[in-house]
Amino acid sequence: MRNEVLNLIPDKEKYELKSQILRAARSSTANIAEGWGRFHFLDSRKFFFNSRGSIGEILDHLIEAKDCKYISMDLYLSIREDCFTALKILNGSIRYLTEKNKLPPKQ
């Protein structure tokens, strides 16, 4: 997560919104790393889905930060685009694992 976002969140949100954004961002990348390190494709896919959920959390928290006027619309849109790019890459990885192993896609 870009530090510029965290630096804009006021101290009164230090243990609430700020912490939630940071934890969701860390969870997203940690799940990708853990999925990559798994031997079996089903384990990898499960962790990639978890990462996708964490990116959804980041987006939700950013909407809240924007609505509370902690971050600008331009910053929100920029980071939202980064999140959508990450989702596309993750979806491609999930699709690859699914097709390679002929699993039905998880909805």
Short mmCIF file of N, CA, C and O in Angstrom, two decimals:
data_model
loop_
_atom_site.label_atom_id
_atom_site.label_comp_id
_atom_site.label_asym_id
_atom_site.label_seq_id
_atom_site.Cartn_x
_atom_site.Cartn_y
_atom_site.Cartn_z
N MET A 1 0.86 -1.17 0.00
CA MET A 1 0.00 0.00 0.00
C MET A 1 0.90 1.23 0.00
O MET A 1 1.87 1.28 0.71
N ARG A 2 0.52 2.15 -0.79
CA ARG A 2 1.31 3.38 -0.86
C ARG A 2 1.29 4.10 0.47
O ARG A 2 0.23 4.31 1.07
N ASN A 3 2.47 4.48 0.93
CA ASN A 3 2.55 5.21 2.20
C ASN A 3 1.82 6.53 2.15
O ASN A 3 1.37 7.03 3.18
N GLU A 4 1.70 7.10 0.96
CA GLU A 4 1.02 8.39 0.86
C GLU A 4 -0.42 8.29 1.36
O GLU A 4 -0.93 9.23 1.95
N VAL A 5 -1.06 7.16 1.15
CA VAL A 5 -2.43 6.98 1.64
C VAL A 5 -2.42 6.90 3.17
O VAL A 5 -3.18 7.60 3.84
N LEU A 6 -1.56 6.06 3.70
CA LEU A 6 -1.52 5.88 5.16
C LEU A 6 -1.16 7.18 5.86
O LEU A 6 -1.68 7.46 6.95
N ASN A 7 -0.30 7.97 5.26
CA ASN A 7 0.09 9.25 5.86
C ASN A 7 -1.06 10.26 5.88
O ASN A 7 -1.04 11.19 6.68
N LEU A 8 -2.03 10.08 5.01
CA LEU A 8 -3.16 11.01 4.95
C LEU A 8 -4.29 10.65 5.92
O LEU A 8 -5.15 11.48 6.19
N ILE A 9 -4.27 9.44 6.42
CA ILE A 9 -5.31 9.03 7.36
C ILE A 9 -5.00 9.67 8.72
O ILE A 9 -3.90 9.56 9.22
N PRO A 10 -5.96 10.34 9.32
CA PRO A 10 -5.70 11.03 10.59
C PRO A 10 -5.39 10.08 11.74
O PRO A 10 -5.77 8.90 11.72
N ASP A 11 -4.72 10.61 12.72
CA ASP A 11 -4.32 9.80 13.89
C ASP A 11 -5.51 9.16 14.60
O ASP A 11 -5.39 8.08 15.16
N LYS A 12 -6.66 9.83 14.58
CA LYS A 12 -7.84 9.26 15.24
C LYS A 12 -8.27 7.94 14.60
O LYS A 12 -8.97 7.15 15.21
N GLU A 13 -7.82 7.68 13.36
CA GLU A 13 -8.13 6.44 12.65
C GLU A 13 -6.95 5.46 12.66
O GLU A 13 -6.96 4.47 11.94
N LYS A 14 -5.95 5.74 13.49
CA LYS A 14 -4.73 4.93 13.50
C LYS A 14 -5.01 3.45 13.73
O LYS A 14 -4.42 2.59 13.09
N TYR A 15 -5.89 3.14 14.66
CA TYR A 15 -6.18 1.76 15.00
C TYR A 15 -7.44 1.23 14.32
O TYR A 15 -7.85 0.10 14.56
N GLU A 16 -8.03 2.05 13.49
CA GLU A 16 -9.24 1.63 12.78
C GLU A 16 -8.94 1.54 11.29
O GLU A 16 -8.38 0.55 10.83
N LEU A 17 -9.28 2.57 10.56
CA LEU A 17 -9.16 2.54 9.10
C LEU A 17 -7.72 2.36 8.63
O LEU A 17 -7.44 1.54 7.75
N LYS A 18 -6.81 3.09 9.22
CA LYS A 18 -5.41 3.00 8.83
C LYS A 18 -4.88 1.58 9.02
O LYS A 18 -4.24 1.01 8.14
N SER A 19 -5.16 1.01 10.15
CA SER A 19 -4.73 -0.36 10.44
C SER A 19 -5.39 -1.36 9.50
O SER A 19 -4.74 -2.31 9.04
N GLN A 20 -6.66 -1.16 9.20
CA GLN A 20 -7.38 -2.07 8.30
C GLN A 20 -6.78 -2.05 6.89
O GLN A 20 -6.63 -3.10 6.26
N ILE A 21 -6.46 -0.86 6.40
CA ILE A 21 -5.86 -0.74 5.06
C ILE A 21 -4.52 -1.45 5.03
O ILE A 21 -4.24 -2.24 4.11
N LEU A 22 -3.70 -1.20 6.02
CA LEU A 22 -2.37 -1.81 6.06
C LEU A 22 -2.46 -3.33 6.16
O LEU A 22 -1.76 -4.06 5.45
N ARG A 23 -3.35 -3.83 7.01
CA ARG A 23 -3.48 -5.28 7.17
C ARG A 23 -4.02 -5.95 5.91
O ARG A 23 -3.57 -7.03 5.53
N ALA A 24 -4.96 -5.30 5.23
CA ALA A 24 -5.49 -5.88 4.00
C ALA A 24 -4.42 -5.92 2.91
O ALA A 24 -4.30 -6.91 2.18
N ALA A 25 -3.62 -4.87 2.82
CA ALA A 25 -2.55 -4.84 1.82
C ALA A 25 -1.51 -5.91 2.11
O ALA A 25 -1.06 -6.63 1.21
N ARG A 26 -1.12 -6.04 3.36
CA ARG A 26 -0.15 -7.07 3.73
C ARG A 26 -0.72 -8.47 3.53
O ARG A 26 -0.01 -9.39 3.10
N SER A 27 -1.98 -8.65 3.83
CA SER A 27 -2.62 -9.95 3.66
C SER A 27 -2.65 -10.35 2.19
O SER A 27 -2.42 -11.51 1.84
N SER A 28 -2.93 -9.39 1.32
CA SER A 28 -2.99 -9.69 -0.10
C SER A 28 -1.67 -10.23 -0.62
O SER A 28 -1.63 -11.29 -1.26
N THR A 29 -0.60 -9.55 -0.32
CA THR A 29 0.71 -10.01 -0.83
C THR A 29 1.18 -11.27 -0.10
O THR A 29 1.80 -12.14 -0.71
N ALA A 30 0.87 -11.39 1.18
CA ALA A 30 1.27 -12.58 1.93
C ALA A 30 0.56 -13.82 1.39
O ALA A 30 1.16 -14.90 1.30
N ASN A 31 -0.71 -13.69 1.02
CA ASN A 31 -1.44 -14.82 0.47
C ASN A 31 -0.89 -15.24 -0.89
O ASN A 31 -0.83 -16.43 -1.20
N ILE A 32 -0.48 -14.28 -1.70
CA ILE A 32 0.15 -14.61 -2.98
C ILE A 32 1.44 -15.38 -2.74
O ILE A 32 1.69 -16.42 -3.36
N ALA A 33 2.25 -14.89 -1.80
CA ALA A 33 3.51 -15.57 -1.50
C ALA A 33 3.26 -16.98 -0.97
O ALA A 33 3.94 -17.94 -1.37
N GLU A 34 2.30 -17.12 -0.09
CA GLU A 34 2.03 -18.44 0.48
C GLU A 34 1.47 -19.38 -0.58
O GLU A 34 1.84 -20.56 -0.65
N GLY A 35 0.60 -18.87 -1.44
CA GLY A 35 0.07 -19.70 -2.53
C GLY A 35 1.15 -20.14 -3.49
O GLY A 35 1.18 -21.30 -3.93
N TRP A 36 2.05 -19.25 -3.81
CA TRP A 36 3.14 -19.58 -4.71
C TRP A 36 4.04 -20.67 -4.11
O TRP A 36 4.54 -21.53 -4.82
N GLY A 37 4.20 -20.63 -2.80
CA GLY A 37 5.07 -21.59 -2.13
C GLY A 37 4.45 -22.95 -1.91
O GLY A 37 5.13 -23.88 -1.48
N ARG A 38 3.17 -23.10 -2.19
CA ARG A 38 2.50 -24.39 -1.99
C ARG A 38 2.82 -25.32 -3.15
O ARG A 38 2.94 -24.91 -4.29
N PHE A 39 2.92 -26.59 -2.83
CA PHE A 39 3.27 -27.58 -3.84
C PHE A 39 2.08 -27.93 -4.73
O PHE A 39 2.21 -28.14 -5.92
N HIS A 40 0.90 -28.01 -4.13
CA HIS A 40 -0.27 -28.47 -4.86
C HIS A 40 -1.06 -27.28 -5.40
O HIS A 40 -1.25 -26.28 -4.72
N PHE A 41 -1.52 -27.40 -6.64
CA PHE A 41 -2.22 -26.30 -7.30
C PHE A 41 -3.49 -25.89 -6.58
O PHE A 41 -3.86 -24.71 -6.59
N LEU A 42 -4.20 -26.82 -5.95
CA LEU A 42 -5.42 -26.45 -5.22
C LEU A 42 -5.11 -25.53 -4.06
O LEU A 42 -5.86 -24.59 -3.78
N ASP A 43 -4.00 -25.78 -3.36
CA ASP A 43 -3.59 -24.88 -2.28
C ASP A 43 -3.26 -23.51 -2.84
O ASP A 43 -3.67 -22.49 -2.28
N SER A 44 -2.51 -23.48 -3.93
CA SER A 44 -2.14 -22.20 -4.54
C SER A 44 -3.38 -21.40 -4.91
O SER A 44 -3.49 -20.21 -4.60
N ARG A 45 -4.30 -22.06 -5.57
CA ARG A 45 -5.53 -21.39 -6.02
C ARG A 45 -6.31 -20.83 -4.84
O ARG A 45 -6.81 -19.70 -4.90
N LYS A 46 -6.40 -21.60 -3.76
CA LYS A 46 -7.13 -21.14 -2.57
C LYS A 46 -6.52 -19.84 -2.02
O LYS A 46 -7.23 -18.89 -1.69
N PHE A 47 -5.20 -19.79 -1.94
CA PHE A 47 -4.55 -18.59 -1.43
C PHE A 47 -4.67 -17.41 -2.38
O PHE A 47 -4.75 -16.26 -1.95
N PHE A 48 -4.71 -17.68 -3.70
CA PHE A 48 -4.92 -16.60 -4.65
C PHE A 48 -6.33 -16.02 -4.50
O PHE A 48 -6.53 -14.81 -4.61
N PHE A 49 -7.30 -16.87 -4.22
CA PHE A 49 -8.66 -16.38 -3.96
C PHE A 49 -8.68 -15.53 -2.67
O PHE A 49 -9.37 -14.50 -2.61
N ASN A 50 -7.95 -15.96 -1.65
CA ASN A 50 -7.87 -15.17 -0.42
C ASN A 50 -7.27 -13.80 -0.70
O ASN A 50 -7.72 -12.79 -0.17
N SER A 51 -6.24 -13.77 -1.53
CA SER A 51 -5.60 -12.51 -1.88
C SER A 51 -6.59 -11.60 -2.61
O SER A 51 -6.64 -10.39 -2.36
N ARG A 52 -7.38 -12.18 -3.48
CA ARG A 52 -8.40 -11.40 -4.20
C ARG A 52 -9.39 -10.78 -3.23
O ARG A 52 -9.78 -9.62 -3.38
N GLY A 53 -9.75 -11.52 -2.20
CA GLY A 53 -10.64 -10.97 -1.18
C GLY A 53 -10.01 -9.81 -0.44
O GLY A 53 -10.68 -8.81 -0.13
N SER A 54 -8.72 -9.91 -0.16
CA SER A 54 -8.02 -8.81 0.53
C SER A 54 -7.97 -7.56 -0.34
O SER A 54 -8.08 -6.44 0.18
N ILE A 55 -7.81 -7.73 -1.63
CA ILE A 55 -7.83 -6.57 -2.53
C ILE A 55 -9.21 -5.92 -2.50
O ILE A 55 -9.34 -4.69 -2.52
N GLY A 56 -10.25 -6.74 -2.42
CA GLY A 56 -11.60 -6.19 -2.27
C GLY A 56 -11.74 -5.37 -0.99
O GLY A 56 -12.38 -4.32 -0.97
N GLU A 57 -11.12 -5.85 0.08
CA GLU A 57 -11.12 -5.09 1.34
C GLU A 57 -10.41 -3.75 1.17
O GLU A 57 -10.88 -2.73 1.67
N ILE A 58 -9.27 -3.77 0.49
CA ILE A 58 -8.54 -2.52 0.25
C ILE A 58 -9.43 -1.53 -0.48
O ILE A 58 -9.52 -0.36 -0.09
N LEU A 59 -10.10 -1.99 -1.52
CA LEU A 59 -11.00 -1.10 -2.28
C LEU A 59 -12.09 -0.53 -1.39
O LEU A 59 -12.40 0.67 -1.46
N ASP A 60 -12.68 -1.36 -0.55
CA ASP A 60 -13.73 -0.89 0.35
C ASP A 60 -13.19 0.17 1.32
O ASP A 60 -13.83 1.21 1.53
N HIS A 61 -12.03 -0.08 1.88
CA HIS A 61 -11.45 0.89 2.82
C HIS A 61 -11.07 2.19 2.12
O HIS A 61 -11.19 3.27 2.71
N LEU A 62 -10.63 2.09 0.88
CA LEU A 62 -10.30 3.31 0.13
C LEU A 62 -11.54 4.14 -0.17
O LEU A 62 -11.49 5.36 -0.14
N ILE A 63 -12.65 3.47 -0.45
CA ILE A 63 -13.92 4.20 -0.65
C ILE A 63 -14.27 4.96 0.62
O ILE A 63 -14.66 6.13 0.57
N GLU A 64 -14.11 4.30 1.75
CA GLU A 64 -14.39 4.96 3.02
C GLU A 64 -13.46 6.15 3.24
O GLU A 64 -13.90 7.23 3.66
N ALA A 65 -12.17 5.98 2.95
CA ALA A 65 -11.20 7.07 3.12
C ALA A 65 -11.55 8.23 2.20
O ALA A 65 -11.46 9.40 2.60
N LYS A 66 -11.99 7.93 0.98
CA LYS A 66 -12.39 8.98 0.04
C LYS A 66 -13.65 9.68 0.53
O LYS A 66 -13.73 10.91 0.54
N ASP A 67 -14.63 8.90 0.97
CA ASP A 67 -15.89 9.48 1.44
C ASP A 67 -15.70 10.35 2.68
O ASP A 67 -16.42 11.33 2.87
N CYS A 68 -14.72 9.99 3.52
CA CYS A 68 -14.42 10.79 4.71
C CYS A 68 -13.50 11.97 4.38
O CYS A 68 -13.13 12.73 5.27
N LYS A 69 -13.13 12.08 3.09
CA LYS A 69 -12.27 13.16 2.60
C LYS A 69 -10.86 13.09 3.17
O LYS A 69 -10.19 14.11 3.31
N TYR A 70 -10.40 11.88 3.49
CA TYR A 70 -9.01 11.69 3.93
C TYR A 70 -8.07 11.64 2.73
O TYR A 70 -6.92 12.02 2.84
N ILE A 71 -8.58 11.12 1.60
CA ILE A 71 -7.79 11.08 0.38
C ILE A 71 -8.58 11.74 -0.75
O ILE A 71 -9.80 11.79 -0.71
N SER A 72 -7.86 12.22 -1.74
CA SER A 72 -8.50 12.89 -2.88
C SER A 72 -9.09 11.87 -3.83
O SER A 72 -8.72 10.68 -3.83
N MET A 73 -9.98 12.35 -4.67
CA MET A 73 -10.58 11.49 -5.69
C MET A 73 -9.50 10.99 -6.65
O MET A 73 -9.51 9.82 -7.05
N ASP A 74 -8.55 11.86 -7.00
CA ASP A 74 -7.48 11.45 -7.92
C ASP A 74 -6.63 10.32 -7.33
O ASP A 74 -6.31 9.37 -8.03
N LEU A 75 -6.28 10.43 -6.05
CA LEU A 75 -5.50 9.38 -5.41
C LEU A 75 -6.31 8.09 -5.33
O LEU A 75 -5.81 7.00 -5.62
N TYR A 76 -7.57 8.22 -4.97
CA TYR A 76 -8.45 7.05 -4.91
C TYR A 76 -8.51 6.34 -6.26
O TYR A 76 -8.35 5.12 -6.34
N LEU A 77 -8.73 7.11 -7.33
CA LEU A 77 -8.84 6.52 -8.67
C LEU A 77 -7.53 5.85 -9.10
O LEU A 77 -7.55 4.79 -9.73
N SER A 78 -6.43 6.47 -8.76
CA SER A 78 -5.13 5.90 -9.10
C SER A 78 -4.90 4.56 -8.41
O SER A 78 -4.48 3.57 -9.04
N ILE A 79 -5.19 4.50 -7.13
CA ILE A 79 -4.99 3.26 -6.38
C ILE A 79 -6.04 2.22 -6.77
O ILE A 79 -5.74 1.03 -6.84
N ARG A 80 -7.24 2.67 -7.07
CA ARG A 80 -8.26 1.74 -7.54
C ARG A 80 -7.81 1.06 -8.82
O ARG A 80 -7.97 -0.15 -8.99
N GLU A 81 -7.19 1.83 -9.71
CA GLU A 81 -6.67 1.26 -10.95
C GLU A 81 -5.57 0.24 -10.66
O GLU A 81 -5.51 -0.83 -11.30
N ASP A 82 -4.70 0.54 -9.69
CA ASP A 82 -3.66 -0.43 -9.29
C ASP A 82 -4.30 -1.72 -8.77
O ASP A 82 -3.83 -2.82 -9.07
N CYS A 83 -5.36 -1.57 -7.98
CA CYS A 83 -6.06 -2.74 -7.44
C CYS A 83 -6.68 -3.57 -8.56
O CYS A 83 -6.60 -4.81 -8.56
N PHE A 84 -7.30 -2.90 -9.55
CA PHE A 84 -7.90 -3.62 -10.66
C PHE A 84 -6.84 -4.35 -11.49
O PHE A 84 -7.07 -5.47 -11.95
N THR A 85 -5.68 -3.73 -11.64
CA THR A 85 -4.58 -4.40 -12.35
C THR A 85 -4.14 -5.65 -11.59
O THR A 85 -3.94 -6.71 -12.19
N ALA A 86 -4.00 -5.53 -10.27
CA ALA A 86 -3.63 -6.68 -9.45
C ALA A 86 -4.68 -7.78 -9.56
O ALA A 86 -4.34 -8.97 -9.65
N LEU A 87 -5.96 -7.40 -9.57
CA LEU A 87 -7.03 -8.39 -9.70
C LEU A 87 -6.97 -9.11 -11.04
O LEU A 87 -7.18 -10.33 -11.11
N LYS A 88 -6.68 -8.37 -12.10
CA LYS A 88 -6.56 -9.00 -13.43
C LYS A 88 -5.44 -10.03 -13.44
O LYS A 88 -5.59 -11.12 -14.00
N ILE A 89 -4.31 -9.69 -12.85
CA ILE A 89 -3.18 -10.61 -12.80
C ILE A 89 -3.54 -11.84 -11.97
O ILE A 89 -3.27 -12.98 -12.37
N LEU A 90 -4.15 -11.62 -10.82
CA LEU A 90 -4.57 -12.75 -9.98
C LEU A 90 -5.59 -13.63 -10.69
O LEU A 90 -5.49 -14.86 -10.65
N ASN A 91 -6.56 -13.00 -11.34
CA ASN A 91 -7.57 -13.77 -12.06
C ASN A 91 -6.93 -14.60 -13.17
O ASN A 91 -7.33 -15.74 -13.41
N GLY A 92 -5.90 -14.05 -13.83
CA GLY A 92 -5.18 -14.80 -14.85
C GLY A 92 -4.47 -16.00 -14.25
O GLY A 92 -4.46 -17.10 -14.83
N SER A 93 -3.88 -15.83 -13.09
CA SER A 93 -3.20 -16.95 -12.41
C SER A 93 -4.20 -18.02 -12.00
O SER A 93 -3.94 -19.22 -12.15
N ILE A 94 -5.33 -17.59 -11.47
CA ILE A 94 -6.38 -18.54 -11.06
C ILE A 94 -6.90 -19.28 -12.29
O ILE A 94 -7.08 -20.51 -12.26
N ARG A 95 -7.13 -18.55 -13.38
CA ARG A 95 -7.63 -19.16 -14.61
C ARG A 95 -6.62 -20.19 -15.14
O ARG A 95 -6.99 -21.30 -15.54
N TYR A 96 -5.34 -19.84 -15.12
CA TYR A 96 -4.29 -20.75 -15.56
C TYR A 96 -4.30 -22.04 -14.73
O TYR A 96 -4.28 -23.14 -15.28
N LEU A 97 -4.33 -21.90 -13.41
CA LEU A 97 -4.34 -23.08 -12.54
C LEU A 97 -5.59 -23.92 -12.77
O LEU A 97 -5.54 -25.15 -12.75
N THR A 98 -6.71 -23.25 -12.99
CA THR A 98 -7.97 -23.96 -13.22
C THR A 98 -7.93 -24.74 -14.53
O THR A 98 -8.28 -25.92 -14.58
N GLU A 99 -7.50 -24.06 -15.60
CA GLU A 99 -7.48 -24.71 -16.90
C GLU A 99 -6.43 -25.81 -16.95
O GLU A 99 -6.67 -26.88 -17.52
N LYS A 100 -5.29 -25.55 -16.35
CA LYS A 100 -4.21 -26.54 -16.38
C LYS A 100 -4.64 -27.82 -15.68
O LYS A 100 -4.24 -28.91 -16.06
N ASN A 101 -5.44 -27.67 -14.67
CA ASN A 101 -5.84 -28.82 -13.87
C ASN A 101 -7.30 -29.21 -14.07
O ASN A 101 -7.84 -30.00 -13.31
N LYS A 102 -7.94 -28.58 -15.06
CA LYS A 102 -9.31 -28.91 -15.45
C LYS A 102 -10.29 -28.89 -14.28
O LYS A 102 -11.07 -29.81 -14.09
N LEU A 103 -10.20 -27.83 -13.50
CA LEU A 103 -11.13 -27.65 -12.39
C LEU A 103 -12.25 -26.70 -12.81
O LEU A 103 -12.02 -25.79 -13.59
N PRO A 104 -13.44 -26.89 -12.26
CA PRO A 104 -14.48 -25.90 -12.54
C PRO A 104 -14.11 -24.58 -11.87
O PRO A 104 -13.60 -24.58 -10.75
N PRO A 105 -14.30 -23.44 -12.57
CA PRO A 105 -13.96 -22.15 -11.96
C PRO A 105 -14.80 -21.88 -10.72
O PRO A 105 -15.98 -22.19 -10.67
N LYS A 106 -14.16 -21.31 -9.71
CA LYS A 106 -14.86 -20.94 -8.47
C LYS A 106 -15.52 -19.59 -8.70
O LYS A 106 -14.91 -18.67 -9.20
N GLN A 107 -16.77 -19.49 -8.33
CA GLN A 107 -17.51 -18.23 -8.53
C GLN A 107 -17.42 -17.36 -7.32
O GLN A 107 -17.51 -17.69 -6.25
#
